[in-house]
């Protein structure tokens, strides 16, 4: 184990999961601070021994019960004040599921999990509005 005198940033992952047929995005209601009670994308901290995409799949499963195997990296988010807990860099991933495979239930530190129409999202925690906007730009380019 190494010990460094320099502070290190935390690394998180966020999942943008959409239902193509219904134009809905999966959100969780946070059960803990920061932003307890606010809606957010599923995600969390990367463990020391896991790859980024695997961390995203794990967090998604823990917080929503949903398993999505095909995730694509969207973008890295590194705004200095994006997380009130300290310097946190997040790698966002996106994926799709269909309506019949979309049963979700809040778990771990997510109080609830729910699908929302893309054009009727509630106010979101962190910089998750920006992440969703970037996801929608990807969708536009691919259509």
Coordinates of N, CA and C in Angstrom, one line a residue:
X1 N 0.8 -1.2 0.0 CA 0.0 0.0 0.0 C 0.9 1.2 0.0
X2 N 0.6 2.2 -0.9 CA 1.3 3.4 -1.0 C 0.7 4.5 -0.2
X3 N 1.5 5.4 0.3 CA 1.0 6.6 1.0 C 1.5 7.8 0.3
X4 N 0.7 8.7 -0.1 CA 1.1 9.9 -0.9 C 0.9 11.2 -0.1
X5 N 1.8 12.1 -0.2 CA 1.6 13.4 0.5 C 0.6 14.3 -0.3
X6 N 0.3 14.0 -1.5 CA -0.6 14.8 -2.3 C -2.0 14.3 -2.3
X7 N -3.0 15.2 -2.2 CA -4.4 14.8 -2.1 C -4.7 14.2 -3.5
X8 N -5.6 13.2 -3.4 CA -6.1 12.6 -4.7 C -7.6 12.7 -4.8
X9 N -8.0 12.9 -6.0 CA -9.5 13.0 -6.3 C -10.2 11.6 -6.2
X10 N -11.4 11.7 -5.9 CA -12.3 10.5 -5.9 C -12.8 10.3 -7.3
X11 N -13.0 9.0 -7.7 CA -13.6 8.7 -9.0 C -14.9 8.0 -8.8
X12 N -15.9 8.5 -9.5 CA -17.3 8.0 -9.5 C -17.7 7.6 -10.9
X13 N -18.8 6.9 -11.0 CA -19.4 6.6 -12.3 C -20.9 7.0 -12.2
X14 N -21.5 7.4 -13.3 CA -22.9 7.6 -13.4 C -23.5 6.9 -14.6
X15 N -24.7 6.4 -14.5 CA -25.3 5.7 -15.6 C -26.6 6.4 -16.1
X16 N -26.6 6.7 -17.4 CA -27.7 7.2 -18.1 C -28.3 6.0 -18.8
X17 N -29.5 5.5 -18.3 CA -30.1 4.4 -18.9 C -31.5 4.8 -19.4
X18 N -31.7 4.5 -20.7 CA -32.9 5.0 -21.4 C -33.7 3.8 -22.0
X19 N -35.0 4.0 -22.0 CA -35.9 3.1 -22.7 C -36.2 3.8 -24.1
X20 N -35.8 3.2 -25.2 CA -36.0 3.8 -26.5 C -37.4 4.0 -26.8
X21 N -38.3 3.0 -26.6 CA -39.7 3.0 -27.0 C -40.5 4.1 -26.3
X22 N -40.1 4.4 -25.0 CA -40.9 5.3 -24.2 C -40.3 6.6 -24.0
X23 N -39.1 6.8 -24.4 CA -38.3 8.1 -24.2 C -38.2 8.4 -22.7
X24 N -37.9 7.4 -21.9 CA -37.8 7.6 -20.5 C -36.4 7.3 -20.0
X25 N -36.0 8.0 -19.0 CA -34.6 7.9 -18.4 C -34.8 7.4 -16.9
X26 N -33.9 6.6 -16.5 CA -33.9 6.0 -15.1 C -33.3 7.0 -14.2
X27 N -34.0 7.3 -13.1 CA -33.4 8.1 -12.0 C -33.6 7.4 -10.7
X28 N -32.8 7.8 -9.7 CA -32.9 7.4 -8.3 C -33.2 8.6 -7.4
X29 N -33.9 8.4 -6.4 CA -34.0 9.4 -5.3 C -33.0 9.1 -4.3
X30 N -32.1 10.0 -4.0 CA -31.0 9.8 -3.1 C -31.5 9.6 -1.7
X31 N -31.0 8.6 -1.0 CA -31.4 8.3 0.4 C -30.5 8.9 1.4
X32 N -29.3 9.4 0.9 CA -28.3 9.9 1.8 C -27.8 11.3 1.3
X33 N -27.2 12.0 2.3 CA -26.5 13.2 1.9 C -25.2 12.9 1.1
X34 N -24.8 13.8 0.2 CA -25.4 15.0 -0.1 C -26.6 14.9 -1.0
X35 N -27.4 15.8 -1.0 CA -28.7 15.9 -1.8 C -29.7 14.8 -1.4
X36 N -29.8 14.5 -0.2 CA -30.7 13.5 0.3 C -32.1 13.9 -0.2
X37 N -32.9 13.0 -0.8 CA -34.2 13.3 -1.2 C -34.3 13.9 -2.6
X38 N -33.2 14.2 -3.2 CA -33.1 14.7 -4.6 C -33.0 13.6 -5.6
X39 N -33.4 13.8 -6.8 CA -33.3 12.9 -7.9 C -31.9 13.0 -8.5
X40 N -31.4 11.8 -9.0 CA -30.1 11.8 -9.6 C -30.0 10.6 -10.5
X41 N -28.9 10.5 -11.3 CA -28.6 9.3 -12.1 C -28.1 8.3 -11.1
X42 N -28.3 7.0 -11.4 CA -27.7 6.0 -10.6 C -26.2 6.0 -10.8
X43 N -25.5 5.8 -9.7 CA -24.0 5.8 -9.8 C -23.4 5.8 -8.4
X44 N -22.0 5.9 -8.4 CA -21.3 5.9 -7.1 C -19.8 5.7 -7.3
X45 N -19.2 5.5 -6.2 CA -17.7 5.5 -6.2 C -17.2 4.1 -6.7
X46 N -16.1 4.3 -7.5 CA -15.4 3.1 -8.0 C -14.5 2.5 -6.9
X47 N -14.6 1.1 -6.9 CA -13.8 0.4 -5.9 C -12.3 0.3 -6.5
X48 N -11.4 0.1 -5.6 CA -10.0 0.0 -6.0 C -9.7 -1.0 -7.0
X49 N -10.4 -2.1 -7.0 CA -10.1 -3.3 -7.8 C -11.1 -3.5 -9.0
X50 N -11.8 -2.5 -9.4 CA -12.7 -2.7 -10.5 C -12.5 -1.7 -11.7
X51 N -12.9 -2.2 -12.9 CA -12.8 -1.3 -14.0 C -14.0 -0.4 -14.0
X52 N -13.9 0.7 -14.7 CA -15.0 1.7 -14.7 C -16.3 1.2 -15.1
X53 N -16.4 0.5 -16.3 CA -17.7 0.0 -16.8 C -18.3 -1.0 -15.8
X54 N -17.4 -1.8 -15.2 CA -17.9 -2.8 -14.2 C -18.5 -2.1 -12.9
X55 N -17.8 -1.0 -12.5 CA -18.3 -0.2 -11.4 C -19.6 0.4 -11.7
X56 N -19.8 0.8 -12.9 CA -21.1 1.4 -13.3 C -22.2 0.4 -13.3
X57 N -21.9 -0.8 -13.8 CA -22.9 -1.9 -13.8 C -23.2 -2.3 -12.4
X58 N -22.2 -2.4 -11.5 CA -22.5 -2.7 -10.1 C -23.4 -1.7 -9.4
X59 N -23.0 -0.4 -9.6 CA -23.8 0.7 -8.9 C -25.2 0.7 -9.5
X60 N -25.4 0.5 -10.7 CA -26.7 0.4 -11.3 C -27.5 -0.7 -10.8
X61 N -27.0 -1.9 -10.6 CA -27.6 -3.0 -10.1 C -28.0 -2.8 -8.6
X62 N -27.0 -2.3 -7.8 CA -27.2 -2.1 -6.4 C -28.3 -1.1 -6.1
X63 N -28.4 0.0 -6.9 CA -29.3 1.1 -6.7 C -30.7 0.9 -7.3
X64 N -30.8 0.1 -8.4 CA -32.0 0.0 -9.1 C -32.5 -1.4 -9.3
X65 N -31.6 -2.4 -9.1 CA -32.0 -3.8 -9.4 C -31.8 -4.1 -10.9
X66 N -31.5 -3.1 -11.7 CA -31.5 -3.3 -13.2 C -30.1 -3.7 -13.6
X67 N -30.0 -4.7 -14.5 CA -28.8 -5.2 -15.1 C -28.7 -4.8 -16.6
X68 N -27.8 -4.0 -16.9 CA -27.6 -3.6 -18.3 C -26.1 -3.9 -18.7
X69 N -26.0 -4.9 -19.6 CA -24.6 -5.3 -19.9 C -23.9 -4.5 -20.9
X70 N -24.6 -3.8 -21.8 CA -23.9 -3.0 -22.8 C -24.0 -1.5 -22.5
X71 N -22.9 -1.0 -21.9 CA -22.7 0.4 -21.6 C -21.6 1.0 -22.4
X72 N -21.9 2.2 -22.9 CA -20.9 3.0 -23.7 C -20.5 4.2 -22.8
X73 N -19.2 4.5 -22.9 CA -18.7 5.7 -22.2 C -19.2 6.9 -22.9
X74 N -19.8 7.8 -22.1 CA -20.3 9.1 -22.6 C -19.3 10.2 -22.6
X75 N -18.8 10.5 -21.4 CA -17.9 11.7 -21.2 C -17.4 11.7 -19.7
X76 N -16.3 12.4 -19.5 CA -15.8 12.6 -18.2 C -16.2 14.0 -17.7
X77 N -16.6 14.0 -16.4 CA -17.1 15.3 -15.8 C -16.1 15.6 -14.7
X78 N -15.5 16.8 -14.8 CA -14.4 17.1 -13.8 C -14.5 18.5 -13.2
X79 N -15.7 19.1 -13.3 CA -15.8 20.5 -12.8 C -15.4 20.4 -11.3
X80 N -14.6 21.4 -10.9 CA -14.0 21.4 -9.5 C -15.1 21.3 -8.4
X81 N -16.2 21.9 -8.5 CA -17.2 21.9 -7.4 C -18.4 21.1 -7.7
X82 N -18.2 20.0 -8.5 CA -19.4 19.2 -8.9 C -20.0 18.4 -7.8
X83 N -19.2 18.1 -6.7 CA -19.6 17.3 -5.6 C -19.2 18.0 -4.3
X84 N -20.2 18.3 -3.4 CA -19.8 19.0 -2.2 C -19.0 18.2 -1.2
X85 N -18.8 16.9 -1.5 CA -17.9 16.1 -0.6 C -16.4 16.3 -0.9
X86 N -16.1 16.9 -2.0 CA -14.7 17.1 -2.3 C -14.5 16.9 -3.8
X87 N -13.2 16.9 -4.2 CA -12.8 16.7 -5.6 C -13.2 15.4 -6.1
X88 N -14.2 15.3 -7.0 CA -14.7 14.1 -7.6 C -14.8 14.2 -9.1
X89 N -14.2 13.2 -9.7 CA -14.3 13.1 -11.2 C -15.2 11.9 -11.5
X90 N -16.2 12.2 -12.4 CA -17.1 11.2 -12.7 C -17.0 10.8 -14.2
X91 N -17.1 9.5 -14.5 CA -17.1 9.0 -15.9 C -18.6 8.5 -16.1
X92 N -19.3 9.1 -17.0 CA -20.7 8.8 -17.3 C -20.7 7.7 -18.4
X93 N -21.6 6.8 -18.2 CA -21.9 5.8 -19.2 C -23.3 5.8 -19.6
X94 N -23.7 5.3 -20.8 CA -25.1 5.2 -21.2 C -25.4 3.9 -21.8
X95 N -26.6 3.5 -21.7 CA -27.1 2.2 -22.2 C -28.6 2.3 -22.4
X96 N -29.1 1.2 -23.0 CA -30.6 1.2 -23.3 C -31.1 -0.1 -22.8
X97 N -32.4 -0.1 -22.5 CA -33.2 -1.3 -22.1 C -34.5 -1.1 -22.7
X98 N -35.3 -2.2 -22.8 CA -36.6 -2.1 -23.3 C -37.6 -2.1 -22.2
X99 N -38.8 -1.7 -22.5 CA -39.8 -1.5 -21.4 C -40.1 -2.8 -20.6
X100 N -40.1 -3.9 -21.3 CA -40.4 -5.2 -20.6 C -39.4 -5.7 -19.7
X101 N -38.1 -5.2 -19.8 CA -37.0 -5.5 -18.9 C -36.6 -4.4 -18.0
X102 N -37.6 -3.5 -17.7 CA -37.3 -2.3 -17.0 C -37.8 -2.2 -15.6
X103 N -38.1 -3.3 -14.9 CA -38.6 -3.2 -13.5 C -37.4 -2.7 -12.7
X104 N -37.7 -1.7 -11.9 CA -36.7 -1.2 -11.0 C -37.2 -1.0 -9.6
X105 N -36.3 -1.0 -8.6 CA -36.6 -0.8 -7.2 C -35.4 -0.2 -6.6
X106 N -35.6 0.9 -5.8 CA -34.5 1.5 -5.1 C -33.8 0.6 -4.1
X107 N -32.5 0.6 -4.1 CA -31.7 -0.2 -3.2 C -30.4 0.5 -2.8
X108 N -29.6 -0.1 -1.9 CA -28.4 0.5 -1.4 C -28.7 1.9 -0.9
X109 N -28.0 2.9 -1.4 CA -28.3 4.3 -0.9 C -29.3 5.0 -1.7
X110 N -30.0 4.3 -2.6 CA -31.1 5.0 -3.3 C -32.5 4.6 -2.6
X111 N -33.2 5.6 -2.3 CA -34.5 5.4 -1.6 C -35.5 4.9 -2.6
X112 N -35.5 5.4 -3.8 CA -36.4 5.0 -4.9 C -35.7 4.9 -6.2
X113 N -36.3 4.2 -7.1 CA -35.8 4.2 -8.5 C -37.1 4.3 -9.4
X114 N -37.0 5.2 -10.4 CA -38.2 5.4 -11.2 C -37.8 5.9 -12.6
X115 N -38.7 5.6 -13.6 CA -38.5 6.1 -14.9 C -39.2 7.4 -15.1
X116 N -38.5 8.4 -15.8 CA -39.1 9.7 -16.1 C -39.0 10.0 -17.6
X117 N -40.1 10.6 -18.1 CA -40.0 11.1 -19.5 C -38.8 12.1 -19.7
X118 N -38.1 11.9 -20.7 CA -36.9 12.8 -21.0 C -37.3 14.3 -20.9
X119 N -38.5 14.6 -21.4 CA -38.9 16.0 -21.4 C -39.6 16.5 -20.2
X120 N -39.7 15.6 -19.1 CA -40.3 16.0 -17.9 C -39.5 15.5 -16.7
X121 N -38.2 15.9 -16.6 CA -37.4 15.4 -15.5 C -37.5 16.4 -14.3
X122 N -37.4 15.8 -13.1 CA -37.4 16.7 -11.9 C -36.1 17.4 -11.8
X123 N -36.0 18.3 -10.9 CA -34.7 18.9 -10.6 C -33.7 17.8 -10.1
X124 N -32.5 17.9 -10.6 CA -31.5 16.9 -10.4 C -30.3 17.3 -9.5
X125 N -29.7 16.4 -8.8 CA -28.6 16.6 -7.9 C -27.3 16.7 -8.8
X126 N -26.3 17.2 -8.2 CA -24.9 17.3 -8.8 C -25.0 18.0 -10.2
X127 N -24.3 17.5 -11.2 CA -24.3 18.1 -12.5 C -25.1 17.2 -13.5
X128 N -26.0 16.4 -12.9 CA -26.7 15.4 -13.7 C -27.5 16.0 -14.9
X129 N -28.0 17.2 -14.8 CA -28.7 17.8 -15.9 C -27.7 17.9 -17.1
X130 N -26.5 18.3 -16.8 CA -25.5 18.4 -17.9 C -25.2 17.1 -18.5
X131 N -25.1 16.1 -17.7 CA -24.8 14.7 -18.2 C -25.9 14.3 -19.1
X132 N -27.2 14.5 -18.7 CA -28.3 14.1 -19.6 C -28.4 14.9 -20.9
X133 N -28.0 16.2 -20.8 CA -28.0 17.0 -22.0 C -26.9 16.5 -23.0
X134 N -25.8 16.1 -22.5 CA -24.8 15.5 -23.3 C -25.2 14.2 -23.9
X135 N -25.9 13.4 -23.2 CA -26.5 12.1 -23.7 C -27.5 12.4 -24.8
X136 N -28.3 13.4 -24.6 CA -29.3 13.7 -25.7 C -28.6 14.2 -27.0
X137 N -27.5 14.9 -26.8 CA -26.7 15.3 -28.0 C -26.2 14.1 -28.8
X138 N -25.8 13.1 -28.0 CA -25.3 11.8 -28.7 C -26.5 11.2 -29.4
X139 N -27.6 11.1 -28.8 CA -28.8 10.6 -29.5 C -29.1 11.3 -30.8
X140 N -29.1 12.6 -30.7 CA -29.4 13.4 -31.9 C -28.4 13.1 -33.0
X141 N -27.1 13.0 -32.7 CA -26.1 12.7 -33.7 C -26.3 11.4 -34.3
X142 N -26.8 10.4 -33.6 CA -26.9 9.0 -34.1 C -28.2 8.8 -34.8
X143 N -29.1 9.8 -34.8 CA -30.4 9.6 -35.5 C -30.4 10.3 -36.8

